[in-house]
Backbone atoms as SQL, in Angstrom:
CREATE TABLE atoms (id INTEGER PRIMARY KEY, chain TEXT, resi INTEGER, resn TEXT, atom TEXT, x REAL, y REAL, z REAL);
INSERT INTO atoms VALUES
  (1, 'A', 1, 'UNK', 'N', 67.536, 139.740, 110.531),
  (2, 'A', 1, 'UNK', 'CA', 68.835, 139.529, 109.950),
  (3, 'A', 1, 'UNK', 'C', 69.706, 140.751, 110.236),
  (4, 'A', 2, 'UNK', 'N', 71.126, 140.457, 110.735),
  (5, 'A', 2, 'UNK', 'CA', 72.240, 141.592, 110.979),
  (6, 'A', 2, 'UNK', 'C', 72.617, 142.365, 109.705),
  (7, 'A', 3, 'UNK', 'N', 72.470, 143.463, 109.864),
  (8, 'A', 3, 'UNK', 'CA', 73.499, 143.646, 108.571),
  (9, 'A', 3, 'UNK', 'C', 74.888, 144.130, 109.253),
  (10, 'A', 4, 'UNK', 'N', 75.951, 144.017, 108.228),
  (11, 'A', 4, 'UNK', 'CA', 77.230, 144.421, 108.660),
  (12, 'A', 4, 'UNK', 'C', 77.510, 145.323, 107.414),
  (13, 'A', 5, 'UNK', 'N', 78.161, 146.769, 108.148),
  (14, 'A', 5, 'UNK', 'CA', 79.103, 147.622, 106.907),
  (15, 'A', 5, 'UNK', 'C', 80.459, 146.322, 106.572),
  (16, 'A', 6, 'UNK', 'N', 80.000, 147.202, 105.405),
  (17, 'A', 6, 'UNK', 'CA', 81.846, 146.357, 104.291),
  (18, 'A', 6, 'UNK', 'C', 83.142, 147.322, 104.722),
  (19, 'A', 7, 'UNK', 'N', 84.047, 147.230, 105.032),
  (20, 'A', 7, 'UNK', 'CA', 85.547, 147.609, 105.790),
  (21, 'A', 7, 'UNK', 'C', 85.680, 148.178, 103.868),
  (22, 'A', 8, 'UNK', 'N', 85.566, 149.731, 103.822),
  (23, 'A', 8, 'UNK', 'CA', 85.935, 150.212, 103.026),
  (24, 'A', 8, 'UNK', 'C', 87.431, 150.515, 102.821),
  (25, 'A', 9, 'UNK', 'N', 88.195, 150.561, 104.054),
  (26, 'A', 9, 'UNK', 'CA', 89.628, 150.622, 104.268),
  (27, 'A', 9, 'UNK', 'C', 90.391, 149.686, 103.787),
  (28, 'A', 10, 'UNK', 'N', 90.057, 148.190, 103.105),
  (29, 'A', 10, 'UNK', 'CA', 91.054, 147.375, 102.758),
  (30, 'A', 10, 'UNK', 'C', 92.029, 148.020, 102.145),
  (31, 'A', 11, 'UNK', 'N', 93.662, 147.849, 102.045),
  (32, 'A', 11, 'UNK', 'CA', 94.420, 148.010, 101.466),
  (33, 'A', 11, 'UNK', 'C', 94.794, 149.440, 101.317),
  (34, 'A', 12, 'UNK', 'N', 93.838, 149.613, 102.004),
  (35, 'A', 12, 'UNK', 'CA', 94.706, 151.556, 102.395),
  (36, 'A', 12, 'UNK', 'C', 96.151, 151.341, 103.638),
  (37, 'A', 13, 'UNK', 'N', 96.642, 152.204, 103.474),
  (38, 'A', 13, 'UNK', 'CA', 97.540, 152.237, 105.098),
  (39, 'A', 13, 'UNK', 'C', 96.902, 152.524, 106.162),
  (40, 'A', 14, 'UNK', 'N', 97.541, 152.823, 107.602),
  (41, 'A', 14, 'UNK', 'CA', 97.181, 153.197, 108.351),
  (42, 'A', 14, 'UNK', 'C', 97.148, 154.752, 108.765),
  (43, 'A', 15, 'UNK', 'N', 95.664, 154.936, 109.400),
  (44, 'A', 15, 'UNK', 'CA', 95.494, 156.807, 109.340),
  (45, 'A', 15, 'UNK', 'C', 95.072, 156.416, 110.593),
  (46, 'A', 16, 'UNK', 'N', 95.927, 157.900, 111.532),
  (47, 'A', 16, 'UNK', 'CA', 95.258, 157.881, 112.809),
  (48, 'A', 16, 'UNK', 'C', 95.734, 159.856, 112.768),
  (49, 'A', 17, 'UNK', 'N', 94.400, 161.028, 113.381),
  (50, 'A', 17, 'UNK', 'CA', 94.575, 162.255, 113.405),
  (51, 'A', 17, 'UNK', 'C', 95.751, 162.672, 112.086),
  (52, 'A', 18, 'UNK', 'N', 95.262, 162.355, 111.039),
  (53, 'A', 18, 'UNK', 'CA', 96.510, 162.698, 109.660),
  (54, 'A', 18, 'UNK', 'C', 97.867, 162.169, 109.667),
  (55, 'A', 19, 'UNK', 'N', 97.950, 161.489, 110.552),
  (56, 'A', 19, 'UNK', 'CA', 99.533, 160.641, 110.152),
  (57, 'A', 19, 'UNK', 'C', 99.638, 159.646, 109.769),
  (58, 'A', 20, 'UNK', 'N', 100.135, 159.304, 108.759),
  (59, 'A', 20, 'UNK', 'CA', 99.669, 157.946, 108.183),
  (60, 'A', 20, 'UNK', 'C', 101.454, 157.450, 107.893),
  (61, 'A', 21, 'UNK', 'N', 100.734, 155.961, 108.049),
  (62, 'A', 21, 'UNK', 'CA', 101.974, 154.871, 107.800),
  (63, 'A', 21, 'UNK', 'C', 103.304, 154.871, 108.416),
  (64, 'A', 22, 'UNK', 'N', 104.424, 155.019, 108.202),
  (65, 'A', 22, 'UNK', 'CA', 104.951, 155.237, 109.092),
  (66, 'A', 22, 'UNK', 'C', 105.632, 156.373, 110.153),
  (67, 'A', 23, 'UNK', 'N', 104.615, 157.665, 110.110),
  (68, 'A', 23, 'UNK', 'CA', 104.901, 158.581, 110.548),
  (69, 'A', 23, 'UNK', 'C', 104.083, 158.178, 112.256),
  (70, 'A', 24, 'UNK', 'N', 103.144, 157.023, 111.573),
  (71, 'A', 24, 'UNK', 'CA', 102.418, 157.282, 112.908),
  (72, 'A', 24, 'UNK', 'C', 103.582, 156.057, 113.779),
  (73, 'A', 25, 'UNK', 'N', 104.021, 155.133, 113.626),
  (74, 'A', 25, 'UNK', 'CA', 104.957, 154.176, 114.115),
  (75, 'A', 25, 'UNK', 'C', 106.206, 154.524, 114.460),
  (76, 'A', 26, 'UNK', 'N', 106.600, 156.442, 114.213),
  (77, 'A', 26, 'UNK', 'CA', 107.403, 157.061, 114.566),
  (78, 'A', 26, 'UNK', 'C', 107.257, 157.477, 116.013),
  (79, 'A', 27, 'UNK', 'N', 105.740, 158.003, 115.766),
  (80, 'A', 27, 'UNK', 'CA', 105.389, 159.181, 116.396),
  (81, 'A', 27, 'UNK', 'C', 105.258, 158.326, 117.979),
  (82, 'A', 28, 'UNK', 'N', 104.491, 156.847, 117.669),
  (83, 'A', 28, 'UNK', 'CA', 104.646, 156.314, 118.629),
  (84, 'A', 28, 'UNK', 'C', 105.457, 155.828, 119.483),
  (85, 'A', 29, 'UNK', 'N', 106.673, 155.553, 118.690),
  (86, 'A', 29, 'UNK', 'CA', 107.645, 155.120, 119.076),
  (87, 'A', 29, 'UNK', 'C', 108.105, 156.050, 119.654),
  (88, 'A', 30, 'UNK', 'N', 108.221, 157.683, 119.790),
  (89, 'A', 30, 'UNK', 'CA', 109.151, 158.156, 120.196),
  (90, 'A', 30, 'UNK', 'C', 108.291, 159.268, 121.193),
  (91, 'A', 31, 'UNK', 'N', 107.344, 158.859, 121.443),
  (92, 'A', 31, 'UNK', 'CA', 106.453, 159.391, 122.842),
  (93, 'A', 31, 'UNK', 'C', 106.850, 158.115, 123.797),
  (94, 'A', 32, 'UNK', 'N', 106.550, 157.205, 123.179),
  (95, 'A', 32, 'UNK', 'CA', 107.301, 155.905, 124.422),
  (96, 'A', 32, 'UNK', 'C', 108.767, 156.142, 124.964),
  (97, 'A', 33, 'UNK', 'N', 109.401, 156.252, 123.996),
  (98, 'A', 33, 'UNK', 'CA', 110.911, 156.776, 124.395),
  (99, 'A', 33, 'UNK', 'C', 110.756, 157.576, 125.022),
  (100, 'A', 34, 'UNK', 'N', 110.005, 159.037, 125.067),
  (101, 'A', 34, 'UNK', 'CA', 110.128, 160.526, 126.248),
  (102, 'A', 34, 'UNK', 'C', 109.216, 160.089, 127.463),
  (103, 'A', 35, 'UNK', 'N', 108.675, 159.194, 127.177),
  (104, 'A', 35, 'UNK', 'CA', 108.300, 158.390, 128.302),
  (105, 'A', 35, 'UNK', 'C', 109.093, 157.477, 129.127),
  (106, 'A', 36, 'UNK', 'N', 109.516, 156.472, 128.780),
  (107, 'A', 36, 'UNK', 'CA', 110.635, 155.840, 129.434),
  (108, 'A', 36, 'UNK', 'C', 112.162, 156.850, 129.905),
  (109, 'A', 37, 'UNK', 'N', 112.173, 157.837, 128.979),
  (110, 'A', 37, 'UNK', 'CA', 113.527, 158.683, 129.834),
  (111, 'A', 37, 'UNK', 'C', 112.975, 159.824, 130.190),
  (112, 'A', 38, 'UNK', 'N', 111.996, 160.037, 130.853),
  (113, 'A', 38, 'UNK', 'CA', 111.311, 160.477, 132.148),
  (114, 'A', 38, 'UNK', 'C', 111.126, 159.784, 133.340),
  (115, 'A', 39, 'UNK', 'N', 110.704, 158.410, 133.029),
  (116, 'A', 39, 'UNK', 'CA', 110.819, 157.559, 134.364),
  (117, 'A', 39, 'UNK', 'C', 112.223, 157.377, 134.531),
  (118, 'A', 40, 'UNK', 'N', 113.226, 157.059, 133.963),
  (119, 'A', 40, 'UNK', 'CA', 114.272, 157.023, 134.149),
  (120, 'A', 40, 'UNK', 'C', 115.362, 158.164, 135.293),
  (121, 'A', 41, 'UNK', 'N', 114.957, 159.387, 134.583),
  (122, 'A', 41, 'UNK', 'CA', 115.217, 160.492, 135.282),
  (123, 'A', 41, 'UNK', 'C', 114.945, 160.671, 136.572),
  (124, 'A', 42, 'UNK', 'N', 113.210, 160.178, 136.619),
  (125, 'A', 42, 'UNK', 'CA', 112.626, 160.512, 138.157),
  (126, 'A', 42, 'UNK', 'C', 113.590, 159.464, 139.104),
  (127, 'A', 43, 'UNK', 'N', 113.818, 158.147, 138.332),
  (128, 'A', 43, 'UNK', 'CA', 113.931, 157.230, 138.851),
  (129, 'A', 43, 'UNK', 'C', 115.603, 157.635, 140.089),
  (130, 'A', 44, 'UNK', 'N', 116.316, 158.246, 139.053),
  (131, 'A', 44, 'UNK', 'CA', 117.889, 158.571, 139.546),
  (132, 'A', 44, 'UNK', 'C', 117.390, 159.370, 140.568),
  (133, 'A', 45, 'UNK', 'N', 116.770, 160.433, 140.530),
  (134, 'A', 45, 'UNK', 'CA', 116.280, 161.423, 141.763),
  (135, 'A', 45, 'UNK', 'C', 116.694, 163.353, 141.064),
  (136, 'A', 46, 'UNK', 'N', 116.189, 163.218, 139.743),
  (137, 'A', 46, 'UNK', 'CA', 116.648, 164.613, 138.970),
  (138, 'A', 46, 'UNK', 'C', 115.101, 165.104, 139.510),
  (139, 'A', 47, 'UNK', 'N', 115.303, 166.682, 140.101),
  (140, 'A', 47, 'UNK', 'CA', 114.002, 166.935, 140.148),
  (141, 'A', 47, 'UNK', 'C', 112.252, 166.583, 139.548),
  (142, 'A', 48, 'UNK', 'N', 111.637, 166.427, 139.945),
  (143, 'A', 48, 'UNK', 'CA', 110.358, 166.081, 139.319),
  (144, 'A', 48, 'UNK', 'C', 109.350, 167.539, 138.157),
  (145, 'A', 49, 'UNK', 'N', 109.841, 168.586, 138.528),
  (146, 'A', 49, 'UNK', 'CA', 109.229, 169.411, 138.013),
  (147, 'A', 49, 'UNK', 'C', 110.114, 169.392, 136.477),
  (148, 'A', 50, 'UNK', 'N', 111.630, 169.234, 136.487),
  (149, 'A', 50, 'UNK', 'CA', 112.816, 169.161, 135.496),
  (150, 'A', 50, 'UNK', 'C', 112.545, 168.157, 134.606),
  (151, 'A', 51, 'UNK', 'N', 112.082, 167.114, 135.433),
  (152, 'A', 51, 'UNK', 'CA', 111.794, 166.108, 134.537),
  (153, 'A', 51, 'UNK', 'C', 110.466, 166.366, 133.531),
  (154, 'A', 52, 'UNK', 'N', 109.036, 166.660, 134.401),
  (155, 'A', 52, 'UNK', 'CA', 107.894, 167.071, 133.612),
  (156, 'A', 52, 'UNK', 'C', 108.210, 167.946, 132.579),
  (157, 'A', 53, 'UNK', 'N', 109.022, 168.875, 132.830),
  (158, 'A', 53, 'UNK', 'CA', 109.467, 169.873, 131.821),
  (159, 'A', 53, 'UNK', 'C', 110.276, 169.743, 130.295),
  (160, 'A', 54, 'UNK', 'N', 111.507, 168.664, 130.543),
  (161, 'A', 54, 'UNK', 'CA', 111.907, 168.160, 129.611),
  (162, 'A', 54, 'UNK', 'C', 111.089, 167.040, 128.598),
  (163, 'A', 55, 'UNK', 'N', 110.283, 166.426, 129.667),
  (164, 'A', 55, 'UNK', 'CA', 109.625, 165.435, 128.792),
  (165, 'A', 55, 'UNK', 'C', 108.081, 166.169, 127.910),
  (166, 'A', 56, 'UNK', 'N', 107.504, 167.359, 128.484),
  (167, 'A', 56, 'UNK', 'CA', 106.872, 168.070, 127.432),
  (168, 'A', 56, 'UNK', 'C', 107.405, 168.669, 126.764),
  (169, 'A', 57, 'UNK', 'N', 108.591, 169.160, 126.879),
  (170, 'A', 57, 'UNK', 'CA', 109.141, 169.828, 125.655),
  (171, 'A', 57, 'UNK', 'C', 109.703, 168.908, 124.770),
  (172, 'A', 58, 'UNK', 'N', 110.082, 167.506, 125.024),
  (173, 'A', 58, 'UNK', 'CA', 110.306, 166.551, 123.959),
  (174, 'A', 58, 'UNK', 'C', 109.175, 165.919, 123.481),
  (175, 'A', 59, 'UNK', 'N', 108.211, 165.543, 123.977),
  (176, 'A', 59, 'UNK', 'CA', 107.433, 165.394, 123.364),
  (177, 'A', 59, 'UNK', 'C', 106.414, 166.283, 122.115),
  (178, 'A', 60, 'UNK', 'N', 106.769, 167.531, 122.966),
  (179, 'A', 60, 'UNK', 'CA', 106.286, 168.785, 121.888),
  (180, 'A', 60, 'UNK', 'C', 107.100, 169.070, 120.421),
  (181, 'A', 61, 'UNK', 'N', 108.104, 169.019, 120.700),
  (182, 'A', 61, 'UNK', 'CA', 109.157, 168.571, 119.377),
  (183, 'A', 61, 'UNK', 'C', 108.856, 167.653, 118.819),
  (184, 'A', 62, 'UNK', 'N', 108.572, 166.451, 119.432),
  (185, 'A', 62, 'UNK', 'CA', 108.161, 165.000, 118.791),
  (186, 'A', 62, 'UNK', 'C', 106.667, 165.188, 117.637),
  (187, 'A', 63, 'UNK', 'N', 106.397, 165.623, 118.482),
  (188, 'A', 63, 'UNK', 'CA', 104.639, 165.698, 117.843),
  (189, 'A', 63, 'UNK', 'C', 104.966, 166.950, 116.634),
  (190, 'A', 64, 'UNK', 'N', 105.792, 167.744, 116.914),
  (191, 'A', 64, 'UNK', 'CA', 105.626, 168.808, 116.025),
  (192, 'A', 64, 'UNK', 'C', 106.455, 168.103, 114.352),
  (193, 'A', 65, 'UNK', 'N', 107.610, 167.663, 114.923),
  (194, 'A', 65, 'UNK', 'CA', 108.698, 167.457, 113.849),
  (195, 'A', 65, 'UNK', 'C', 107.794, 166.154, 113.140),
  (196, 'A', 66, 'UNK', 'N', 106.910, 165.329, 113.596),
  (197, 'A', 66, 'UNK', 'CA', 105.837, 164.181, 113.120),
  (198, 'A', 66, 'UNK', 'C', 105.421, 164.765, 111.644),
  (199, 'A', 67, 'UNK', 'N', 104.250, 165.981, 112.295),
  (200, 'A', 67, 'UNK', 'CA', 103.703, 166.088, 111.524),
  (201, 'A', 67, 'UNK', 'C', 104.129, 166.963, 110.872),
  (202, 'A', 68, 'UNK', 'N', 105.811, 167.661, 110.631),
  (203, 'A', 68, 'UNK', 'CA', 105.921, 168.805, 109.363),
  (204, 'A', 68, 'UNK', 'C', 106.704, 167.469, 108.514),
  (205, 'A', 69, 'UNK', 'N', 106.981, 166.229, 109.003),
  (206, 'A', 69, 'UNK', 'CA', 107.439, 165.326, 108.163),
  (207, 'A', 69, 'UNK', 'C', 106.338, 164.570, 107.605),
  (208, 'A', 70, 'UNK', 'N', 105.053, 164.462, 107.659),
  (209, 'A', 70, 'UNK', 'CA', 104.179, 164.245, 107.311),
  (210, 'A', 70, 'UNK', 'C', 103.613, 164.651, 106.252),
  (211, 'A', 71, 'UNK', 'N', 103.625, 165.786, 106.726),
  (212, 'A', 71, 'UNK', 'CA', 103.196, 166.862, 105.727),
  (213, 'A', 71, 'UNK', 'C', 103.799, 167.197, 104.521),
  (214, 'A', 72, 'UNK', 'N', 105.498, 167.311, 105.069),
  (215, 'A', 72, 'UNK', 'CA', 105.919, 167.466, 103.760),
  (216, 'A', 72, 'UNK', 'C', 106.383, 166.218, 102.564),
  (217, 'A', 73, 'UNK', 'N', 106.852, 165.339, 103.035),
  (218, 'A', 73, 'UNK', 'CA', 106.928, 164.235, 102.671),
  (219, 'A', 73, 'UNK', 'C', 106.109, 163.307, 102.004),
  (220, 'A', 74, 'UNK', 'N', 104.639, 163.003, 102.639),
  (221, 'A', 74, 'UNK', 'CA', 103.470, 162.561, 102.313),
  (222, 'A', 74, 'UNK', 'C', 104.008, 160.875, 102.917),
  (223, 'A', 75, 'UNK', 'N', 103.281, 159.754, 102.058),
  (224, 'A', 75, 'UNK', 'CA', 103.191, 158.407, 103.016),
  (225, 'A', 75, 'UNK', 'C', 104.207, 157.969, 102.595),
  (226, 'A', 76, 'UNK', 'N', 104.624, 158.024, 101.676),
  (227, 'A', 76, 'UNK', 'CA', 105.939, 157.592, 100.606),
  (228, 'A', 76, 'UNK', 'C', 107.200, 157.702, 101.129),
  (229, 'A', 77, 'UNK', 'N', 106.921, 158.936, 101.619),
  (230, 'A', 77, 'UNK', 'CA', 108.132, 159.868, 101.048),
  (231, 'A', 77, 'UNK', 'C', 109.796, 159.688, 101.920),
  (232, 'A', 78, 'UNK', 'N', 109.666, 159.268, 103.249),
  (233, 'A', 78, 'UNK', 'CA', 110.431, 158.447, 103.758),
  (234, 'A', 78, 'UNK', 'C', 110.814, 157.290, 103.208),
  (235, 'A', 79, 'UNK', 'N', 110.683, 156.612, 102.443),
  (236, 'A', 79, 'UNK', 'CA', 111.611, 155.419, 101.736),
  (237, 'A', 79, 'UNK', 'C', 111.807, 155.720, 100.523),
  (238, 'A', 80, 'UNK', 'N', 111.257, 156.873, 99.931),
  (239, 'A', 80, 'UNK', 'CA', 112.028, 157.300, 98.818),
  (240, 'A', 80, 'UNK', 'C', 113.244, 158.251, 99.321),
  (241, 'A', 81, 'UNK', 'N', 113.276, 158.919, 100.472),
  (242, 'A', 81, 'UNK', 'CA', 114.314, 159.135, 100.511),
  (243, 'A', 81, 'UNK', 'C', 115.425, 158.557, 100.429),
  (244, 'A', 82, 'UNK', 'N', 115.123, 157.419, 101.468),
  (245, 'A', 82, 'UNK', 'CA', 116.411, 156.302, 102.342),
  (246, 'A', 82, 'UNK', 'C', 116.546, 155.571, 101.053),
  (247, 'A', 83, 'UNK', 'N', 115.438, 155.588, 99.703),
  (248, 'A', 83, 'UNK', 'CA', 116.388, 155.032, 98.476),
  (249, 'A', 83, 'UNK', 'C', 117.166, 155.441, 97.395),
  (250, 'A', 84, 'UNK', 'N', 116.956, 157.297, 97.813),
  (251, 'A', 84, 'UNK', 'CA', 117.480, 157.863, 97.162),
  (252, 'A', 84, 'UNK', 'C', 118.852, 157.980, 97.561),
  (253, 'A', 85, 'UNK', 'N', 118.867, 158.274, 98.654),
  (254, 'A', 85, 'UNK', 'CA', 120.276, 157.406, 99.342),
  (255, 'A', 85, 'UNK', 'C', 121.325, 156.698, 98.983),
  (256, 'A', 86, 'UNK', 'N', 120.632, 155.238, 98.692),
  (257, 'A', 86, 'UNK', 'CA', 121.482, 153.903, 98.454),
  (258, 'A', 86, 'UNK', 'C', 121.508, 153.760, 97.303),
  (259, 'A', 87, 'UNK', 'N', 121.059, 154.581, 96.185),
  (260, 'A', 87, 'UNK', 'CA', 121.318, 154.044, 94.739),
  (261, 'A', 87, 'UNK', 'C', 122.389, 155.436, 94.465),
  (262, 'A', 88, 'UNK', 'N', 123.340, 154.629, 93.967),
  (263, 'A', 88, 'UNK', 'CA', 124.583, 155.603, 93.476),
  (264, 'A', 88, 'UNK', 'C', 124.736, 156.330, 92.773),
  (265, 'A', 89, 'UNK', 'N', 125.511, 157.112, 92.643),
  (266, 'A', 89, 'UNK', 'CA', 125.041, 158.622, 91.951),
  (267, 'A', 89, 'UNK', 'C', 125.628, 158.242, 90.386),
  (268, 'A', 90, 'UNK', 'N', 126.993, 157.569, 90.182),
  (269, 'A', 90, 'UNK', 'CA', 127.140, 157.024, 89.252),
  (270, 'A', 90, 'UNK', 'C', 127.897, 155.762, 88.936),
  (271, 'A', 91, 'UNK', 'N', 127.735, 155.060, 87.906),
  (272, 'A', 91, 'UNK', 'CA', 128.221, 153.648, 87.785),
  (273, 'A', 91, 'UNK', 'C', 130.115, 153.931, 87.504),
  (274, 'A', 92, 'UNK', 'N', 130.679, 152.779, 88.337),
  (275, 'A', 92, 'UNK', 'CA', 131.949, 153.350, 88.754),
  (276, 'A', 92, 'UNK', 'C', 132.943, 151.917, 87.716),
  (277, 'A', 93, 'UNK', 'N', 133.358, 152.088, 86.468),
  (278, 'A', 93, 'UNK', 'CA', 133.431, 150.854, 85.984),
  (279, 'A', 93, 'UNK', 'C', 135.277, 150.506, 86.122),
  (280, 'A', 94, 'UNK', 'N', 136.017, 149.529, 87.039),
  (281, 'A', 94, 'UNK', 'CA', 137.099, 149.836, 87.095),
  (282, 'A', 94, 'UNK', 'C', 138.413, 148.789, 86.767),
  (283, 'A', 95, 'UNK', 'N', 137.686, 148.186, 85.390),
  (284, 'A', 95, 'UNK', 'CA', 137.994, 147.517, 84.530),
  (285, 'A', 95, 'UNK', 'C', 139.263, 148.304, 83.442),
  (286, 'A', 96, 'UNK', 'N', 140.120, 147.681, 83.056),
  (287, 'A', 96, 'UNK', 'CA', 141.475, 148.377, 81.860),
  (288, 'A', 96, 'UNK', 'C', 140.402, 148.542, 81.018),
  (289, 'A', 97, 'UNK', 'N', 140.791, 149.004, 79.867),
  (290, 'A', 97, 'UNK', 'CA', 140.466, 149.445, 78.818),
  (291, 'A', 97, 'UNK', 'C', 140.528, 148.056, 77.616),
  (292, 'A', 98, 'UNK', 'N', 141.561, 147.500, 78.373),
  (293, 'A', 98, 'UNK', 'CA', 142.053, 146.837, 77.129),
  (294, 'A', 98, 'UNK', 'C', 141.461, 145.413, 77.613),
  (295, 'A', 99, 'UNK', 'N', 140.977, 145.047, 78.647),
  (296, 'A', 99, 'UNK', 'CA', 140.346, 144.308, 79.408),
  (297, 'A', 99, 'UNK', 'C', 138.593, 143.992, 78.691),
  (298, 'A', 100, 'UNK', 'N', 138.229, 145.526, 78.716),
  (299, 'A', 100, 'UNK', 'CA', 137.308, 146.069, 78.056),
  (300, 'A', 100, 'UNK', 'C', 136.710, 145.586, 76.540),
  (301, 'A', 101, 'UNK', 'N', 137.705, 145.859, 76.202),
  (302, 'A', 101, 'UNK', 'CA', 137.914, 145.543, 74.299),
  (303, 'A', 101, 'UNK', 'C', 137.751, 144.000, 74.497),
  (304, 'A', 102, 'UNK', 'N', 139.088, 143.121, 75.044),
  (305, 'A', 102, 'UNK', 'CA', 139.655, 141.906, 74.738),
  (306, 'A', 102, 'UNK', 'C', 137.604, 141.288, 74.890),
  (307, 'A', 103, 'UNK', 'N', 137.208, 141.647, 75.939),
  (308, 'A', 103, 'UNK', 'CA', 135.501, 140.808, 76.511),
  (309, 'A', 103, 'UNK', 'C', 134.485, 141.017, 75.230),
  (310, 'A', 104, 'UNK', 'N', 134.790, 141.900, 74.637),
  (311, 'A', 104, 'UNK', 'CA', 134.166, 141.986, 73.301),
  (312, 'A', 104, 'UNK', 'C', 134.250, 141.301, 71.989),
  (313, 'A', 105, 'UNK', 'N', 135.201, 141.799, 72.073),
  (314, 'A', 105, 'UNK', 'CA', 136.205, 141.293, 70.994),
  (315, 'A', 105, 'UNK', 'C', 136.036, 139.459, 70.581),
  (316, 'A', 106, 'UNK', 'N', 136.026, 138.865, 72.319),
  (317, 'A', 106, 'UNK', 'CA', 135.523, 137.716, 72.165),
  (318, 'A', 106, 'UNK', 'C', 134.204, 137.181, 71.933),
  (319, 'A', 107, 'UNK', 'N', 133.201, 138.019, 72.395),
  (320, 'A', 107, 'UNK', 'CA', 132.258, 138.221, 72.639),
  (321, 'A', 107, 'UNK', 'C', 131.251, 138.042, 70.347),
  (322, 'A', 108, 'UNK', 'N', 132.190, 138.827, 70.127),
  (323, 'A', 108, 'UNK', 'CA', 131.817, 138.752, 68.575),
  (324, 'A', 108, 'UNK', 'C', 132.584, 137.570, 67.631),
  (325, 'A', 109, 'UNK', 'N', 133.155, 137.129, 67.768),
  (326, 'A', 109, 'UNK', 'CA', 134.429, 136.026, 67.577),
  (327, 'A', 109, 'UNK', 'C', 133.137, 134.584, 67.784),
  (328, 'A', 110, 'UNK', 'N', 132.630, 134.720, 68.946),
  (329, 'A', 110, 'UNK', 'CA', 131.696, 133.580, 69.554),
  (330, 'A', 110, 'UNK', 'C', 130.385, 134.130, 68.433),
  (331, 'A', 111, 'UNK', 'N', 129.978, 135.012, 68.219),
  (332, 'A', 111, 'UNK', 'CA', 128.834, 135.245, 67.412),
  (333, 'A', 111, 'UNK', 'C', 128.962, 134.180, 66.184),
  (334, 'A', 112, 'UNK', 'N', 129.994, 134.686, 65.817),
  (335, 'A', 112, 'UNK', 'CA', 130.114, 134.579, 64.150),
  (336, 'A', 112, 'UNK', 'C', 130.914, 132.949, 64.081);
């Protein structure tokens, strides 16, 4: 009889070398990009050594800026930003005053 291990990972995110979730769907994404505008480059006819050069030094940025956002941030911490963002700093109410009152006013009228 086979035995099989149990997938202790259910419902975790994804970890690949400490980057997890979407740092790693960054990281990938944007080595493909210094990849594609390297072929691009060679493609026009910009030196080949200019090109190798720019595309390790972007990629070296890439990989670096990954993981100090990783690090500092944690798995979260990118969409708590982008929601810290979109929720407003304060409620903006731009209703009269007397507008204000009258909605009440009826408001207790209907109670009673």
């Amino acid at each position: 009889m086979k035995v099989f291990n149990i997938n202790k990972g259910v419902g975790r995110s994804v970890e690949f070398k400490g980057l997890k979730a979407q740092y790693l769907f960054i990281f990938a994404a944007g080595l493909l990009g210094v990849l594609i505008l390297v072929m691009i480059m060679y493609m026009i006819g910009i030196n080949p050594y200019v090109c190798l050069i720019l595309g390790g030094s972007g990629s070296s940025v890439l990989i670096w800026q990954t993981f100090s956002l990783n690090g500092k941030y944690g798995e979260h911490g990118l969409m708590k930003i982008a929601s810290k963002k979109r929720h407003p700093r304060f409620i903006v109410s731009q209703k009269r005053i007397y507008r204000l009152l009258k909605s009440r006013l009826n408001f207790k009228s209907k109670i009673s």
